[in-house]
mmCIF file of C-alpha atoms in Angstrom:
data_model
loop_
_atom_site.group_PDB
_atom_site.id
_atom_site.type_symbol
_atom_site.label_atom_id
_atom_site.label_comp_id
_atom_site.label_asym_id
_atom_site.label_seq_id
_atom_site.Cartn_x
_atom_site.Cartn_y
_atom_site.Cartn_z
ATOM 1 C CA MET A 11 0.000 0.000 0.000
ATOM 2 C CA GLU A 12 1.312 3.455 -0.912
ATOM 3 C CA ARG A 13 1.326 5.488 2.268
ATOM 4 C CA ALA A 14 2.774 8.861 1.369
ATOM 5 C CA LEU A 15 3.499 11.159 -1.536
ATOM 6 C CA ALA A 16 7.070 11.020 -2.759
ATOM 7 C CA TRP A 17 8.367 14.503 -1.985
ATOM 8 C CA TYR A 18 12.018 13.529 -2.423
ATOM 9 C CA VAL A 19 13.706 12.370 -5.612
ATOM 10 C CA HIS A 20 17.134 10.762 -5.344
ATOM 11 C CA SER A 21 17.478 12.109 -1.779
ATOM 12 C CA GLN A 22 16.965 15.707 -2.936
ATOM 13 C CA PRO A 23 14.017 17.787 -1.729
ATOM 14 C CA ILE A 24 11.520 17.919 -4.572
ATOM 15 C CA THR A 25 11.684 21.706 -4.674
ATOM 16 C CA HIS A 26 15.339 21.469 -5.726
ATOM 17 C CA VAL A 27 14.847 18.922 -8.506
ATOM 18 C CA LYS A 28 14.251 20.181 -12.040
ATOM 19 C CA LYS A 29 10.504 20.335 -12.786
ATOM 20 C CA GLU A 30 10.831 17.872 -15.651
ATOM 21 C CA ASP A 31 12.352 15.296 -13.257
ATOM 22 C CA ARG A 32 9.688 15.634 -10.537
ATOM 23 C CA PRO A 33 7.160 12.838 -10.064
ATOM 24 C CA LEU A 34 3.845 14.000 -11.466
ATOM 25 C CA THR A 35 1.879 10.880 -10.635
ATOM 26 C CA THR A 36 -0.412 12.829 -8.312
ATOM 27 C CA PHE A 37 -1.336 15.482 -10.870
ATOM 28 C CA THR A 38 -3.511 15.209 -13.932
ATOM 29 C CA VAL A 39 -2.831 16.375 -17.457
ATOM 30 C CA GLY A 40 -4.581 19.736 -17.629
ATOM 31 C CA MET A 41 -4.052 20.330 -13.900
ATOM 32 C CA GLY A 42 -7.797 20.204 -13.231
ATOM 33 C CA PHE A 43 -8.631 23.203 -15.416
ATOM 34 C CA GLN A 44 -11.814 22.655 -17.413
ATOM 35 C CA SER A 45 -13.278 24.702 -20.225
ATOM 36 C CA ILE A 46 -17.048 25.057 -19.843
ATOM 37 C CA PRO A 47 -18.778 25.948 -23.100
ATOM 38 C CA ASP A 48 -21.881 28.119 -22.737
ATOM 39 C CA PRO A 49 -21.486 28.787 -18.987
ATOM 40 C CA GLU A 50 -24.606 30.976 -19.103
ATOM 41 C CA ASN A 51 -26.631 27.739 -19.342
ATOM 42 C CA TYR A 52 -25.698 26.880 -15.730
ATOM 43 C CA ASP A 53 -27.045 28.600 -12.634
ATOM 44 C CA ASN A 54 -24.577 27.351 -10.030
ATOM 45 C CA LEU A 55 -21.097 28.080 -11.392
ATOM 46 C CA PRO A 56 -18.612 30.220 -9.477
ATOM 47 C CA THR A 57 -17.042 33.307 -11.023
ATOM 48 C CA PRO A 58 -15.123 31.946 -14.007
ATOM 49 C CA ILE A 59 -11.467 32.248 -14.912
ATOM 50 C CA ILE A 60 -11.480 34.047 -18.251
ATOM 51 C CA TRP A 61 -8.911 32.834 -20.764
ATOM 52 C CA PRO A 62 -8.556 34.440 -24.205
ATOM 53 C CA ASN A 63 -10.712 31.831 -25.968
ATOM 54 C CA ALA A 64 -12.428 29.982 -23.134
ATOM 55 C CA THR A 65 -14.325 30.207 -19.884
ATOM 56 C CA VAL A 66 -12.398 28.041 -17.460
ATOM 57 C CA PHE A 67 -12.814 26.637 -13.953
ATOM 58 C CA THR A 68 -10.457 24.540 -11.872
ATOM 59 C CA THR A 69 -11.311 21.703 -9.476
ATOM 60 C CA SER A 70 -10.983 21.643 -5.714
ATOM 61 C CA MET A 71 -8.974 18.406 -5.592
ATOM 62 C CA THR A 72 -6.247 19.702 -7.899
ATOM 63 C CA HIS A 73 -6.212 23.065 -6.107
ATOM 64 C CA GLN A 74 -5.800 21.223 -2.800
ATOM 65 C CA LEU A 75 -2.896 19.155 -4.206
ATOM 66 C CA HIS A 76 -1.307 22.360 -5.489
ATOM 67 C CA CYS A 77 -1.576 23.883 -1.998
ATOM 68 C CA LEU A 78 -0.143 20.781 -0.337
ATOM 69 C CA TYR A 79 2.783 20.903 -2.745
ATOM 70 C CA ALA A 80 3.258 24.641 -2.102
ATOM 71 C CA VAL A 81 3.374 24.094 1.678
ATOM 72 C CA VAL A 82 5.944 21.312 1.273
ATOM 73 C CA ALA A 83 7.995 23.474 -1.107
ATOM 74 C CA VAL A 84 8.085 26.388 1.357
ATOM 75 C CA TYR A 85 8.902 24.106 4.305
ATOM 76 C CA SER A 86 11.657 22.445 2.298
ATOM 77 C CA GLY A 87 13.063 25.812 1.273
ATOM 78 C CA MET A 88 12.931 27.200 4.805
ATOM 79 C CA THR A 89 14.594 24.174 6.400
ATOM 80 C CA SER A 90 17.308 23.881 3.732
ATOM 81 C CA GLY A 91 18.092 27.595 3.419
ATOM 82 C CA HIS A 92 17.135 27.745 -0.263
ATOM 83 C CA LYS A 93 15.540 30.842 -1.758
ATOM 84 C CA LEU A 94 11.750 30.987 -1.474
ATOM 85 C CA GLU A 95 9.255 32.332 -3.984
ATOM 86 C CA GLU A 96 8.493 36.024 -3.413
ATOM 87 C CA ASP A 97 4.797 35.314 -2.844
ATOM 88 C CA HIS A 98 5.280 32.533 -0.290
ATOM 89 C CA HIS A 99 3.858 34.553 2.642
ATOM 90 C CA TRP A 100 0.407 35.283 1.214
ATOM 91 C CA HIS A 101 0.379 31.979 -0.664
ATOM 92 C CA MET A 102 0.871 30.022 2.594
ATOM 93 C CA ILE A 103 -1.883 31.989 4.349
ATOM 94 C CA HIS A 104 -4.185 31.221 1.405
ATOM 95 C CA CYS A 105 -3.210 27.533 1.248
ATOM 96 C CA PHE A 106 -3.589 26.836 4.970
ATOM 97 C CA ASP A 107 -7.000 28.499 5.008
ATOM 98 C CA TYR A 108 -8.030 26.728 1.800
ATOM 99 C CA MET A 109 -6.988 23.311 3.151
ATOM 100 C CA ARG A 110 -8.827 24.069 6.414
ATOM 101 C CA GLN A 111 -11.963 24.766 4.399
ATOM 102 C CA ALA A 112 -11.478 21.554 2.375
ATOM 103 C CA ILE A 113 -11.113 19.477 5.544
ATOM 104 C CA MET A 114 -14.213 21.039 7.093
ATOM 105 C CA CYS A 115 -16.194 20.598 3.879
ATOM 106 C CA SER A 116 -15.308 16.919 3.427
ATOM 107 C CA ALA A 117 -15.786 16.223 7.159
ATOM 108 C CA ASP A 118 -14.389 12.688 6.911
ATOM 109 C CA MET A 119 -15.992 10.876 9.860
ATOM 110 C CA ALA A 120 -13.997 7.632 9.512
ATOM 111 C CA LEU A 121 -13.077 6.168 12.882
ATOM 112 C CA GLU A 122 -9.341 6.062 13.504
ATOM 113 C CA GLY A 123 -7.547 3.621 15.742
ATOM 114 C CA LEU A 124 -4.041 3.021 17.038
ATOM 115 C CA GLU A 125 -1.188 4.248 14.863
ATOM 116 C CA THR A 126 0.639 1.734 12.684
ATOM 117 C CA THR A 127 3.527 3.801 11.300
ATOM 118 C CA PHE A 128 4.946 6.088 13.995
ATOM 119 C CA PRO A 129 8.602 5.252 14.755
ATOM 120 C CA ASP A 130 8.112 5.666 18.521
ATOM 121 C CA HIS A 131 4.692 3.952 18.593
ATOM 122 C CA ASN A 132 3.431 6.690 20.902
ATOM 123 C CA GLY A 133 -0.145 5.448 21.063
ATOM 124 C CA GLY A 134 -1.654 8.151 18.853
ATOM 125 C CA SER A 135 -3.491 7.668 15.579
ATOM 126 C CA ASP A 136 -1.957 7.957 12.102
ATOM 127 C CA GLY A 137 -5.188 7.297 10.201
ATOM 128 C CA TRP A 138 -3.779 4.464 8.063
ATOM 129 C CA ASP A 139 -5.816 1.630 9.537
ATOM 130 C CA SER A 140 -9.124 3.418 8.927
ATOM 131 C CA LYS A 141 -11.932 2.764 6.481
ATOM 132 C CA HIS A 142 -12.450 5.946 4.457
ATOM 133 C CA VAL A 143 -15.074 6.399 1.753
ATOM 134 C CA CYS A 144 -13.093 7.680 -1.207
ATOM 135 C CA LYS A 145 -13.548 8.400 -4.866
ATOM 136 C CA ASP A 146 -11.678 6.121 -7.261
ATOM 137 C CA PRO A 147 -8.545 8.149 -8.155
ATOM 138 C CA LYS A 148 -8.270 6.502 -11.581
ATOM 139 C CA LYS A 149 -11.824 7.519 -12.464
ATOM 140 C CA VAL A 150 -11.231 11.041 -11.123
ATOM 141 C CA ARG A 151 -8.079 11.363 -13.253
ATOM 142 C CA GLU A 152 -9.872 9.974 -16.327
ATOM 143 C CA ARG A 153 -12.734 12.446 -15.900
ATOM 144 C CA LEU A 154 -10.493 15.448 -15.303
ATOM 145 C CA GLU A 155 -8.293 14.614 -18.263
ATOM 146 C CA SER A 156 -11.297 14.033 -20.536
ATOM 147 C CA VAL A 157 -12.581 17.595 -19.967
ATOM 148 C CA ARG A 158 -9.270 19.427 -19.574
ATOM 149 C CA ALA A 159 -8.830 22.956 -20.874
ATOM 150 C CA TYR A 160 -5.185 22.408 -21.840
ATOM 151 C CA ASP A 161 -2.371 19.867 -21.624
ATOM 152 C CA ASP A 162 0.011 21.203 -18.968
ATOM 153 C CA GLN A 163 0.938 18.853 -16.133
ATOM 154 C CA GLU A 164 2.692 20.671 -13.317
ATOM 155 C CA ILE A 165 2.049 21.203 -9.654
ATOM 156 C CA PHE A 166 3.737 24.622 -9.295
#
């Protein structure tokens, strides 16, 4: 069972590995951006992202993965002394608040028991031995890629 995202490549923090060498297995082609033709036919869409030739929206899951990556990138940069992006302050405030909202919205009520992965086996819970109700990630990826607005595949 895969337990964690691979944030390190060849023992280097992922933020210091060239983008083309980073593992992109957690991100979809199109990065979750979808072009919605005739958005005026829908009554429940948020304010759209306007591209030159399309009305575009992104998806919460890919936005959440982007924020998780951004938090890891800033942490990695701060702990290794590498230069951080200029916008990291406001971006972190946004990402922490956005992930808080995502957690509250999903309100996963799975029961969690004794931890199974902590090195000191401190008696807490790590959430790995729980039964969560999840969407099939392959079907999510297939859907997102089938309606993508473009072909980029980055986390940035």
